[in-house]
C-alpha cells in the first residue's frame, strides 16, 4: 500500500520534470531537470527491488551525465566568449 | 609525520565502518582488518605528501578534550538553529531581517577555517558566503548588529574558543 | 523489541517533520540566500534524526548509518556555501528587507573596473538567454 | 494496482515525452537532453518487465538464504541488461555531445534553423 | 505500532519532497532550481534509508551512501558553471 503511494507520487514527479526538461527555454534548467528525472527514476528502481540499477543510475545518470553536459556547455561558452 | 598518521587513522576508521557487517559475519576478522591497514597505509603514502592539511592539528591533552566536546557544542547549536528556522518558517509574517556582514577570524590553519565556516553555516541564522583573507562574509537572517566587531563577537566567538585550541 | 521500534519511529517522525520544515522554508522564503539557509539547516538535522531513528530500531546498521551521517554533515554545508557564493557573484537580486551587504562593498573597493567588466559579461550572457 | 504496471506506464510516457522533444526542439543540446529522457524511460520499462509482485532484490545476504532465493527474488536478468544499457547510454550521450561540439566549431551555432550548410 | 510510525515518517518525507519540487518547478532563477535540487537529493537519501528499513534489506543503505557521496558533486559543478569559474 505505502509502496504504491510512494511509487505513484514519485512517478508523477518524474513525468513532470521530464516535461520541464523538454519544454524549458533555458538550457541549464533543462539539464538539471533531466538529472532530476534520473534521480526519481532511481528511486523507482529501488522500489522495484533493483538496488544495483538504482546505484548505477544515481551515479551515472544523475551525477556523471550532468557533469558531462556542463563540461560541454562550458566549452561552448568559452568559445563564444573568445569570439566576441 | 603527524599528517600521515592522521590520514591513516581516518581512512582506517572509514574502512572499519564500511565493512563492519562483513566483519561481524565472517570468521576472518584479522585478515579483513589487515587488508584495511595495508590499503589505508598505501593510500596515505600516495597522497599524504601532497596536501599537509592536518599538519596544524594539535594533539595536546587539552586539545583532545576540546575535540571531544566540540561535537556537543555543535549539535546544540544545530538544534537551536533548527528551532529558529521552524519559528521563522511557520510564522505567517516571515520575521526576517537579512544582511551580509563581515566578521574577522583569528584562525590560521585552512582546516580550522573550513570547520569554522561549516559550523557557522549550520548554526542559527547564519550562512558563510565567502572567505577573503582573514575575514568571513556571513549572510545573517536576522542581523542584530552590522558592525564588524560586535558581529564577530556574536557569531564567531562561541566556536573559535574551541577551534583555536584544536587547530591553532 | 517493540519499545526500540517505537522510540526509533518517534525520532524518525520528528526528523521527517524537520525535513518538511526545510522544504516549506525553501518554498516560502523571499530570496535565494534565505532559501539556502532554511534548506541547509533543516534538512541536515532532519536527515540526521531520520537516520538516528533507523539506527535505534535496527542496531546492526549503526556503522553505515554513522558514516552516512558524517558524509551529510561534511558535504551539506559545502554545497550550500558554493551555491551562496555563486549566487552572490552572479548578482542575484536580494530581498528588499536586506539591511546591509558588506561583501558588495569590498568587491567594489577591490577593483571597480574588473568587476564592472565582469558584470557586463554576466549581463551579456543573460541577454543571450542561456544559449538560446 | 501492481507497481510494475504503473512503472510500465510511466516508462512509456517518458519515452513519448522524450520523443516529442526530439522531434520538436530545434536546439541540439536540448535534443540530446530529450534523448537522455527517452533513455531513462526505456530503462524503466525494462526493469518493470522483470519485476514480480511482493518479491525482494536478487542479492543474497544475511536476510536472504541462497536455498530459497529462487522463490523470493525478482528476475535479475533485465536488471543486468539495464546496468549495461545505462553505461552505454552515457557513452552515446557523450558521443552526441562531442558531435555537438564539432558542429558548434564548424557552424558557430547549435540552433538547427541557423545551420544552412547541410552538406560539406 | 512502531512500524506505523516509520510508514508515517516515510509519507511525510514524501510530502517534503513534493513541496520542494514546487520550488523546483516555479523557481524564477536557475540557482533557485539548483537549491531545490539539492534539497530533493538530501530528502531522497533519507527516503532510500527508510525504504531499506521497511523492506528489511541492508543493501539499500549502500545505495544511500553512493547518493550522499555523489549528489554534492553535481551541485558544485552546476554552481561553478553558473559562477563562470569552471
Coordinates of C-alpha atoms in Angstrom, one line a residue:
Chain A
X1 CA 0.0 0.0 0.0
X2 CA 2.6 2.5 1.1
X3 CA 4.8 1.4 -1.7
X4 CA 2.1 2.1 -4.2
X5 CA 1.6 5.6 -2.9
X6 CA 5.3 6.4 -2.9
X7 CA 5.6 4.9 -6.4
X8 CA 2.7 6.9 -7.9
X9 CA 3.9 10.2 -6.4
X10 CA 7.5 9.7 -7.5
X11 CA 6.4 8.6 -11.0
X12 CA 4.2 11.7 -11.3
X13 CA 7.1 14.0 -10.2
X14 CA 9.4 12.3 -12.7
X15 CA 6.9 12.8 -15.5
X16 CA 6.5 16.5 -14.6
X17 CA 10.2 17.1 -14.5
X18 CA 10.6 15.3 -17.8
X19 CA 8.1 17.8 -19.3
X20 CA 10.1 20.7 -17.8
X21 CA 13.3 19.2 -19.3
X22 CA 11.8 19.0 -22.7
X23 CA 9.9 22.3 -22.9
X24 CA 12.1 24.7 -20.9
X25 CA 13.8 27.5 -22.8
X26 CA 16.8 27.6 -20.5
X27 CA 19.4 25.0 -21.1
X28 CA 20.7 24.8 -17.5
X29 CA 17.1 24.2 -16.3
X30 CA 16.6 21.6 -18.9
X31 CA 19.8 19.7 -17.9
X32 CA 19.0 19.9 -14.2
X33 CA 15.5 18.6 -14.9
X34 CA 16.9 15.6 -16.8
X35 CA 19.1 14.9 -13.8
X36 CA 16.1 15.1 -11.6
X37 CA 14.3 12.6 -13.9
X38 CA 17.2 10.2 -13.4
X39 CA 17.2 10.7 -9.7
X40 CA 13.5 10.0 -9.3
X41 CA 13.8 7.1 -11.7
X42 CA 16.5 5.6 -9.5
X43 CA 14.1 5.8 -6.5
X44 CA 11.6 4.0 -8.6
X45 CA 14.1 1.2 -9.4
X46 CA 14.7 1.0 -5.6
X47 CA 11.0 0.4 -5.0
X48 CA 11.0 -2.2 -7.8
X49 CA 13.7 -4.0 -5.8
X50 CA 16.6 -3.3 -8.1
X51 CA 19.2 -1.6 -5.9
X52 CA 22.1 -2.3 -8.2
X53 CA 20.4 -0.5 -11.1
X54 CA 19.4 2.3 -8.7
X55 CA 23.0 2.8 -7.6
X56 CA 24.3 2.9 -11.2
X57 CA 21.5 5.3 -12.3
X58 CA 22.2 7.6 -9.4
X59 CA 25.9 7.7 -10.0
X60 CA 25.9 7.8 -13.8
X61 CA 22.5 9.2 -14.9
X62 CA 22.2 11.9 -12.2
X63 CA 25.8 12.9 -11.5
X64 CA 28.1 12.0 -14.3
X65 CA 25.8 12.8 -17.2
X66 CA 25.1 16.3 -15.6
X67 CA 28.8 16.8 -15.3
X68 CA 29.5 16.0 -18.9
X69 CA 26.7 18.2 -20.1
X70 CA 28.1 21.1 -18.1
X71 CA 31.6 20.5 -19.3
X72 CA 30.4 20.7 -22.9
X73 CA 28.3 23.9 -22.2
X74 CA 31.4 25.4 -20.6
X75 CA 33.5 24.7 -23.7
X76 CA 30.8 26.2 -25.9
X77 CA 30.5 29.3 -23.7
X78 CA 34.3 29.8 -23.6
X79 CA 34.4 29.6 -27.4
X80 CA 31.6 32.2 -27.8
X81 CA 33.2 34.5 -25.2
X82 CA 36.5 34.4 -27.1
X83 CA 34.8 35.1 -30.4
X84 CA 33.1 38.2 -29.2
Chain B
X1 CA 54.5 12.6 10.0
X2 CA 51.6 13.8 12.1
X3 CA 49.7 14.5 8.9
X4 CA 50.4 10.9 7.6
X5 CA 49.3 9.3 10.9
X6 CA 46.0 11.2 10.9
X7 CA 45.3 10.3 7.3
X8 CA 45.9 6.6 8.1
X9 CA 43.6 6.7 11.1
X10 CA 40.8 8.5 9.2
X11 CA 41.0 6.0 6.3
X12 CA 41.1 3.0 8.6
X13 CA 38.1 4.3 10.5
X14 CA 36.1 4.7 7.3
X15 CA 37.1 1.2 6.2
X16 CA 36.1 -0.3 9.5
X17 CA 32.7 1.5 9.5
X18 CA 32.1 0.4 5.9
X19 CA 33.0 -3.2 6.4
X20 CA 31.5 -3.6 9.9
X21 CA 28.7 -6.0 8.9
X22 CA 31.1 -8.2 6.9
X23 CA 33.5 -8.2 9.9
X24 CA 30.6 -9.3 12.2
X25 CA 29.5 -12.2 9.9
X26 CA 32.8 -13.7 8.6
X27 CA 35.4 -15.6 10.6
X28 CA 38.5 -14.0 9.1
X29 CA 38.2 -10.8 11.1
X30 CA 42.0 -10.4 11.4
X31 CA 42.5 -10.7 7.7
X32 CA 39.9 -8.1 6.9
X33 CA 41.4 -5.6 9.4
X34 CA 44.9 -6.4 8.0
X35 CA 43.6 -5.6 4.5
X36 CA 42.3 -2.3 5.8
X37 CA 45.6 -1.4 7.4
X38 CA 47.5 -2.2 4.2
X39 CA 45.2 -0.3 1.9
X40 CA 44.9 2.8 4.1
X41 CA 48.7 2.9 4.6
X42 CA 49.3 2.6 0.8
X43 CA 46.7 5.4 0.1
X44 CA 48.2 7.6 2.7
X45 CA 51.7 7.1 1.3
X46 CA 50.4 8.0 -2.1
X47 CA 48.5 11.1 -1.2
X48 CA 49.5 12.4 2.2
X49 CA 52.6 14.2 1.0
X50 CA 50.6 16.4 -1.4
X51 CA 48.5 18.4 1.0
X52 CA 49.6 18.9 4.6
X53 CA 46.0 19.5 5.6
X54 CA 46.3 18.0 9.1
X55 CA 49.7 19.4 9.9
X56 CA 48.5 22.1 12.2
X57 CA 46.2 19.9 14.3
X58 CA 47.3 19.8 17.9
X59 CA 47.5 16.6 19.9
X60 CA 47.9 18.0 23.4
X61 CA 45.5 16.6 26.1
X62 CA 43.6 19.8 26.3
X63 CA 43.0 19.8 22.5
X64 CA 41.8 16.2 22.7
X65 CA 39.3 17.1 25.4
X66 CA 38.1 20.0 23.3
X67 CA 37.9 17.8 20.3
X68 CA 35.5 15.5 22.2
X69 CA 33.5 18.5 23.4
X70 CA 33.2 20.3 20.1
X71 CA 30.6 18.0 18.6
X72 CA 28.3 18.6 21.6
X73 CA 28.6 22.4 21.2
X74 CA 28.0 21.9 17.5
X75 CA 24.9 19.7 18.0
X76 CA 23.4 22.1 20.5
X77 CA 23.9 25.0 18.0
X78 CA 22.4 22.9 15.2
X79 CA 19.3 22.1 17.3
X80 CA 18.8 25.7 18.3
X81 CA 19.3 26.7 14.6
X82 CA 16.5 24.3 13.6
X83 CA 14.1 25.5 16.2
X84 CA 14.9 29.1 14.9
X85 CA 14.2 28.1 11.3
X86 CA 11.0 26.4 12.4
X87 CA 9.8 29.6 14.1
X88 CA 10.6 31.7 11.2
X89 CA 9.1 29.5 8.5
X90 CA 5.9 28.8 10.4
X91 CA 5.1 32.3 11.5
X92 CA 2.8 33.9 8.8
X93 CA 4.7 37.2 8.6
X94 CA 8.2 35.7 7.9
X95 CA 10.2 37.7 10.5
X96 CA 13.4 38.1 8.7
X97 CA 15.9 40.9 8.6
X98 CA 18.8 39.7 6.4
X99 CA 22.2 41.2 5.9
X100 CA 25.6 40.2 4.7
X101 CA 28.1 41.1 7.4
X102 CA 31.8 40.8 7.6
X103 CA 33.5 39.1 10.6
X104 CA 37.1 38.5 11.4
X105 CA 38.7 35.2 12.5
X106 CA 41.9 34.5 14.3
X107 CA 42.3 31.0 12.9
X108 CA 45.3 30.5 10.7
X109 CA 45.2 26.9 9.5
X110 CA 43.0 26.1 6.5
X111 CA 41.4 23.1 8.2
X112 CA 40.4 25.2 11.2
X113 CA 38.8 27.8 8.9
X114 CA 37.0 25.1 7.0
X115 CA 35.5 23.7 10.1
X116 CA 34.6 27.2 11.3
X117 CA 32.9 28.1 8.1
X118 CA 30.9 24.8 8.1
X119 CA 29.9 25.3 11.7
X120 CA 28.8 28.8 11.0
X121 CA 26.7 27.6 8.1
X122 CA 24.9 25.1 10.3
X123 CA 24.2 27.4 13.3
X124 CA 21.3 29.8 14.0
X125 CA 20.5 32.1 11.1
X126 CA 24.0 32.4 9.6
X127 CA 25.4 31.2 6.3
X128 CA 29.0 31.7 5.1
X129 CA 29.0 33.3 1.7
X130 CA 32.7 34.0 1.0
X131 CA 36.1 34.0 2.6
X132 CA 38.7 36.6 1.7
X133 CA 41.9 36.7 3.7
X134 CA 41.0 36.5 7.4
X135 CA 37.5 37.9 7.0
X136 CA 34.4 35.8 6.5
X137 CA 31.3 37.2 4.9
X138 CA 28.2 35.9 6.5
X139 CA 24.6 36.1 5.4
X140 CA 22.7 36.7 8.6
X141 CA 19.0 36.1 8.5
X142 CA 18.3 38.4 11.5
X143 CA 21.0 41.0 11.6
X144 CA 21.2 42.4 15.2
X145 CA 24.2 44.5 14.5
X146 CA 26.0 45.4 11.3
X147 CA 29.3 46.4 12.9
X148 CA 32.3 44.1 12.3
X149 CA 33.4 43.9 15.9
X150 CA 30.1 43.1 17.5
X151 CA 29.1 40.7 14.7
X152 CA 32.4 38.8 15.3
X153 CA 31.6 38.7 19.0
X154 CA 28.2 37.2 18.4
X155 CA 28.8 34.8 15.5
X156 CA 32.4 33.5 15.7
X157 CA 33.4 33.7 19.3
X158 CA 31.4 30.6 20.5
X159 CA 33.2 28.3 18.1
X160 CA 36.6 30.0 18.0
X161 CA 37.4 29.4 21.6
X162 CA 37.2 25.7 20.9
X163 CA 38.8 25.7 17.4
X164 CA 41.7 27.8 18.5
X165 CA 42.8 25.2 20.9
X166 CA 42.3 22.3 18.5
X167 CA 43.7 23.8 15.2
X168 CA 45.5 27.0 16.0
Chain C
X1 CA 12.0 -5.1 20.5
X2 CA 8.7 -3.2 20.3
X3 CA 10.0 -0.4 22.5
X4 CA 13.0 0.3 20.4
X5 CA 10.8 0.3 17.3
X6 CA 8.5 2.9 18.8
X7 CA 11.4 5.0 20.1
X8 CA 13.1 4.9 16.7
X9 CA 9.8 5.7 15.0
X10 CA 9.3 8.8 17.1
X11 CA 12.8 10.0 16.4
X12 CA 12.3 9.4 12.6
X13 CA 9.0 11.1 12.7
X14 CA 10.5 14.3 14.3
X15 CA 13.3 14.1 11.7
X16 CA 10.7 13.9 8.8
X17 CA 8.9 17.0 10.3
X18 CA 12.2 18.9 10.1
X19 CA 12.6 17.8 6.5
X20 CA 9.1 19.1 5.8
X21 CA 10.0 22.4 7.5
X22 CA 13.1 22.7 5.3
X23 CA 11.0 22.1 2.2
X24 CA 8.4 24.7 3.4
X25 CA 11.2 27.2 4.0
X26 CA 12.6 26.6 0.5
X27 CA 9.2 27.5 -0.9
X28 CA 8.2 30.3 1.4
X29 CA 11.4 32.4 1.8
X30 CA 11.6 35.5 -0.3
X31 CA 15.1 35.4 -1.8
X32 CA 17.8 32.8 -2.6
X33 CA 20.1 33.2 0.4
X34 CA 17.2 32.8 2.9
X35 CA 16.1 29.7 0.9
X36 CA 19.6 28.2 1.2
X37 CA 19.6 28.9 4.9
X38 CA 16.3 27.1 5.5
X39 CA 17.2 24.3 3.1
X40 CA 20.6 23.5 4.6
X41 CA 19.9 23.6 8.3
X42 CA 16.6 21.9 8.4
X43 CA 17.5 19.1 6.0
X44 CA 20.8 18.4 7.8
X45 CA 19.2 18.0 11.2
X46 CA 16.2 16.2 9.7
X47 CA 18.3 13.6 7.9
X48 CA 20.4 13.1 11.0
X49 CA 17.4 12.4 13.1
X50 CA 15.8 10.3 10.5
X51 CA 18.9 8.0 10.2
X52 CA 19.3 8.0 14.0
X53 CA 15.7 6.7 14.3
X54 CA 16.5 3.9 11.9
X55 CA 19.7 3.2 13.9
X56 CA 17.7 2.9 17.1
X57 CA 15.3 0.4 15.6
X58 CA 18.0 -1.6 13.8
X59 CA 21.2 -1.6 15.8
X60 CA 23.2 -3.8 13.3
X61 CA 23.1 -1.0 10.7
X62 CA 24.7 1.6 13.0
X63 CA 28.2 1.7 11.4
X64 CA 26.9 2.5 7.9
X65 CA 24.3 4.9 9.2
X66 CA 27.0 6.7 11.2
X67 CA 29.2 7.0 8.1
X68 CA 26.2 8.4 6.2
X69 CA 25.5 11.0 8.9
X70 CA 29.2 12.0 8.8
X71 CA 29.1 12.4 5.0
X72 CA 26.0 14.5 5.2
X73 CA 27.4 16.8 7.9
X74 CA 30.5 17.4 5.9
X75 CA 29.1 17.8 2.4
X76 CA 25.9 19.7 3.1
X77 CA 27.4 23.0 4.3
X78 CA 30.0 22.8 1.5
X79 CA 27.4 22.7 -1.3
X80 CA 25.3 25.4 0.3
X81 CA 28.4 27.6 0.7
X82 CA 29.2 27.1 -3.0
X83 CA 25.7 27.9 -4.0
X84 CA 25.6 31.1 -1.9
X85 CA 29.0 32.2 -3.3
X86 CA 27.9 31.6 -6.9
X87 CA 24.6 33.4 -6.2
X88 CA 26.5 36.5 -4.9
X89 CA 28.9 36.5 -7.8
X90 CA 26.2 36.4 -10.4
X91 CA 24.4 39.3 -8.6
X92 CA 21.2 37.6 -7.7
X93 CA 18.6 40.1 -6.5
X94 CA 18.4 40.1 -2.8
X95 CA 15.2 40.6 -0.8
X96 CA 14.0 44.2 -0.2
X97 CA 14.3 43.7 3.5
X98 CA 18.1 43.3 3.3
X99 CA 19.9 45.7 5.6
X100 CA 23.5 45.8 4.6
X101 CA 25.9 44.0 2.2
X102 CA 29.5 44.2 3.3
X103 CA 30.7 41.8 0.6
X104 CA 29.4 44.0 -2.2
X105 CA 31.3 47.0 -0.7
X106 CA 34.6 45.2 -0.5
X107 CA 34.4 43.9 -4.0
X108 CA 33.7 47.4 -5.3
X109 CA 36.7 48.8 -3.4
X110 CA 38.9 46.0 -4.6
X111 CA 38.9 46.8 -8.2
X112 CA 35.9 48.7 -9.7
X113 CA 36.8 48.2 -13.4
X114 CA 37.4 44.5 -13.3
X115 CA 34.1 43.9 -11.5
X116 CA 32.2 46.1 -13.9
X117 CA 33.6 44.2 -16.8
X118 CA 32.5 41.0 -15.0
X119 CA 29.0 42.3 -14.6
X120 CA 28.8 43.4 -18.2
X121 CA 29.8 40.0 -19.2
X122 CA 27.2 38.5 -17.0
X123 CA 24.5 40.8 -18.3
X124 CA 25.6 39.9 -21.8
X125 CA 25.3 36.3 -21.0
X126 CA 21.8 36.9 -19.5
X127 CA 20.6 38.8 -22.5
X128 CA 21.7 35.9 -24.7
X129 CA 19.2 33.9 -22.6
X130 CA 21.5 31.0 -21.9
X131 CA 22.4 29.9 -25.4
X132 CA 19.0 30.2 -26.8
Chain D
X1 CA -2.7 -1.9 -8.7
X2 CA 0.6 -3.6 -9.2
X3 CA 3.5 -1.1 -9.2
X4 CA 5.1 -3.0 -12.2
X5 CA 2.3 -1.9 -14.5
X6 CA 2.5 1.7 -13.2
X7 CA 6.2 1.7 -13.9
X8 CA 5.5 0.4 -17.4
X9 CA 3.0 3.2 -18.0
X10 CA 5.4 5.8 -16.6
X11 CA 8.2 4.5 -18.7
X12 CA 6.1 4.7 -21.9
X13 CA 5.0 8.2 -21.0
X14 CA 8.7 9.2 -20.5
X15 CA 9.6 7.7 -23.9
X16 CA 6.7 9.6 -25.5
X17 CA 7.7 12.9 -23.9
X18 CA 11.3 12.5 -24.9
X19 CA 10.3 11.6 -28.5
X20 CA 8.2 14.7 -28.7
X21 CA 11.1 16.7 -27.5
X22 CA 13.5 15.1 -30.0
X23 CA 11.1 15.9 -32.9
X24 CA 10.1 19.4 -32.0
X25 CA 13.1 21.1 -30.3
X26 CA 15.5 22.9 -32.5
X27 CA 18.5 23.3 -30.2
X28 CA 20.9 20.5 -30.4
X29 CA 21.7 20.3 -26.7
X30 CA 18.0 20.1 -26.0
X31 CA 17.6 17.3 -28.4
X32 CA 20.4 15.4 -26.5
X33 CA 18.6 16.1 -23.2
X34 CA 15.4 14.7 -24.7
X35 CA 17.4 11.6 -25.8
X36 CA 18.5 11.0 -22.3
X37 CA 14.9 11.3 -21.1
X38 CA 14.0 8.6 -23.6
X39 CA 16.9 6.5 -22.3
X40 CA 15.6 6.7 -18.8
X41 CA 12.1 5.7 -19.9
X42 CA 13.4 2.6 -21.7
X43 CA 15.4 1.6 -18.6
X44 CA 12.3 2.0 -16.5
X45 CA 10.3 -0.2 -18.9
X46 CA 13.0 -2.9 -18.9
X47 CA 13.2 -3.0 -15.1
X48 CA 9.4 -3.1 -14.9
X49 CA 9.4 -6.1 -17.2
X50 CA 11.4 -8.1 -14.7
X51 CA 9.5 -7.0 -11.6
X52 CA 7.4 -9.5 -9.8
X53 CA 5.0 -8.5 -7.1
X54 CA 6.0 -8.9 -3.4
X55 CA 9.5 -10.1 -4.1
X56 CA 12.8 -8.8 -3.0
X57 CA 16.1 -7.7 -4.5
X58 CA 18.2 -10.5 -6.1
X59 CA 21.2 -10.0 -3.8
X60 CA 22.0 -12.8 -1.4
X61 CA 22.9 -11.5 2.1
X62 CA 22.1 -12.4 5.6
X63 CA 18.4 -11.5 5.1
X64 CA 18.0 -13.9 2.2
X65 CA 19.3 -17.5 2.2
X66 CA 20.7 -18.9 -1.1
X67 CA 18.5 -22.1 -0.9
X68 CA 15.1 -20.3 -1.1
X69 CA 16.2 -17.4 -3.2
X70 CA 14.5 -18.6 -6.5
X71 CA 11.1 -18.3 -5.0
X72 CA 11.7 -14.9 -3.3
X73 CA 13.6 -12.7 -5.7
X74 CA 12.7 -10.8 -8.8
X75 CA 14.1 -11.6 -12.2
X76 CA 17.7 -10.4 -12.2
X77 CA 18.3 -10.7 -16.0
X78 CA 16.6 -7.4 -17.0
X79 CA 18.5 -5.6 -14.2
X80 CA 21.8 -6.9 -15.6
X81 CA 20.7 -5.7 -19.1
X82 CA 19.7 -2.3 -17.8
X83 CA 23.1 -1.9 -16.0
X84 CA 24.8 -2.3 -19.3
X85 CA 22.3 -0.1 -21.0
X86 CA 22.9 2.8 -18.6
X87 CA 26.6 2.8 -19.1
X88 CA 26.2 2.6 -22.9
X89 CA 23.6 5.3 -22.7
X90 CA 26.2 7.5 -21.0
X91 CA 28.7 6.7 -23.8
X92 CA 26.1 7.5 -26.5
X93 CA 25.3 10.8 -24.8
X94 CA 28.9 11.7 -24.6
X95 CA 29.4 10.9 -28.3
X96 CA 26.4 13.1 -29.2
X97 CA 27.8 15.9 -27.1
X98 CA 31.2 15.5 -28.9
X99 CA 29.3 15.8 -32.2
X100 CA 27.6 18.9 -30.9
X101 CA 30.9 20.5 -30.0
X102 CA 32.1 19.7 -33.5
X103 CA 29.0 21.2 -35.1
X104 CA 29.5 24.3 -33.0
X105 CA 33.1 24.6 -34.2
X106 CA 32.1 24.4 -37.8
X107 CA 28.9 26.5 -37.8
X108 CA 29.3 28.7 -34.8
X109 CA 25.7 27.8 -33.7
X110 CA 23.8 25.0 -32.2
X111 CA 20.4 26.1 -33.5
X112 CA 19.3 23.8 -36.2
X113 CA 17.4 26.6 -38.0
X114 CA 20.6 28.6 -38.4
X115 CA 22.6 25.8 -39.9
X116 CA 22.3 26.4 -43.6
X117 CA 25.1 24.4 -45.0
X118 CA 23.7 20.9 -44.9
X119 CA 26.4 19.3 -47.0
X120 CA 30.1 19.5 -46.5
Chain E
X1 CA 2.7 0.4 16.1
X2 CA 6.4 1.2 15.7
X3 CA 6.2 0.2 12.1
X4 CA 3.2 2.6 11.6
X5 CA 5.4 5.4 12.8
X6 CA 8.1 4.6 10.3
X7 CA 5.5 4.4 7.5
X8 CA 4.1 7.8 8.6
X9 CA 7.6 9.4 8.5
X10 CA 8.2 8.0 5.1
X11 CA 4.9 9.6 3.9
X12 CA 5.9 12.9 5.5
X13 CA 9.3 12.8 3.8
X14 CA 7.5 12.2 0.5
X15 CA 5.3 15.2 1.1
X16 CA 8.5 17.2 1.8
X17 CA 10.0 16.0 -1.5
X18 CA 6.8 17.1 -3.3
X19 CA 6.8 20.6 -1.6
X20 CA 10.4 21.3 -2.6
X21 CA 9.6 20.1 -6.1
X22 CA 7.1 23.1 -6.2
X23 CA 10.1 25.4 -5.8
X24 CA 11.9 23.4 -8.5
X25 CA 9.1 23.9 -11.0
X26 CA 8.4 27.5 -10.1
X27 CA 11.8 28.8 -9.1
X28 CA 12.3 32.0 -11.1
X29 CA 16.1 31.7 -11.4
X30 CA 18.4 28.8 -12.3
X31 CA 20.0 28.9 -8.8
X32 CA 16.6 28.6 -7.2
X33 CA 16.1 25.3 -9.1
X34 CA 19.6 24.2 -8.0
X35 CA 18.8 24.8 -4.4
X36 CA 15.5 22.8 -4.7
X37 CA 17.5 20.0 -6.5
X38 CA 19.9 19.9 -3.5
X39 CA 17.1 19.7 -1.0
X40 CA 15.4 17.0 -3.1
X41 CA 18.6 14.9 -3.2
X42 CA 19.1 15.1 0.6
X43 CA 15.4 14.2 1.2
X44 CA 15.8 11.2 -1.2
X45 CA 18.8 10.0 0.8
X46 CA 16.5 9.6 3.9
X47 CA 13.8 8.2 1.7
X48 CA 16.2 5.5 0.5
X49 CA 17.2 4.7 4.0
X50 CA 13.6 4.3 5.2
X51 CA 12.7 2.2 2.1
X52 CA 15.6 -0.1 3.0
X53 CA 14.3 -0.3 6.6
X54 CA 10.7 -1.1 5.5
X55 CA 11.9 -3.8 3.1
X56 CA 14.4 -5.0 5.7
X57 CA 17.3 -5.2 3.3
X58 CA 20.6 -3.7 4.4
X59 CA 21.8 -3.5 0.8
X60 CA 19.9 -0.3 0.2
X61 CA 22.0 1.6 2.8
X62 CA 24.9 1.3 0.3
X63 CA 22.8 3.0 -2.3
X64 CA 22.2 5.8 0.1
X65 CA 26.0 6.0 0.7
X66 CA 26.6 6.3 -3.0
X67 CA 24.0 9.0 -3.3
X68 CA 25.4 11.0 -0.4
X69 CA 28.9 10.9 -1.9
X70 CA 28.0 11.8 -5.5
X71 CA 25.0 14.1 -5.2
X72 CA 27.0 17.0 -3.9
X73 CA 29.5 16.8 -6.8
X74 CA 26.7 17.6 -9.3
X75 CA 25.6 20.6 -7.3
X76 CA 29.1 22.0 -7.1
X77 CA 29.6 21.6 -10.8
X78 CA 26.4 23.5 -11.6
X79 CA 27.2 26.3 -9.2
X80 CA 30.7 26.6 -10.6
X81 CA 29.2 26.8 -14.1
X82 CA 26.8 29.5 -13.2
X83 CA 29.6 31.4 -11.4
X84 CA 31.7 31.1 -14.6
X85 CA 34.5 29.6 -12.7
X86 CA 34.6 26.0 -14.1

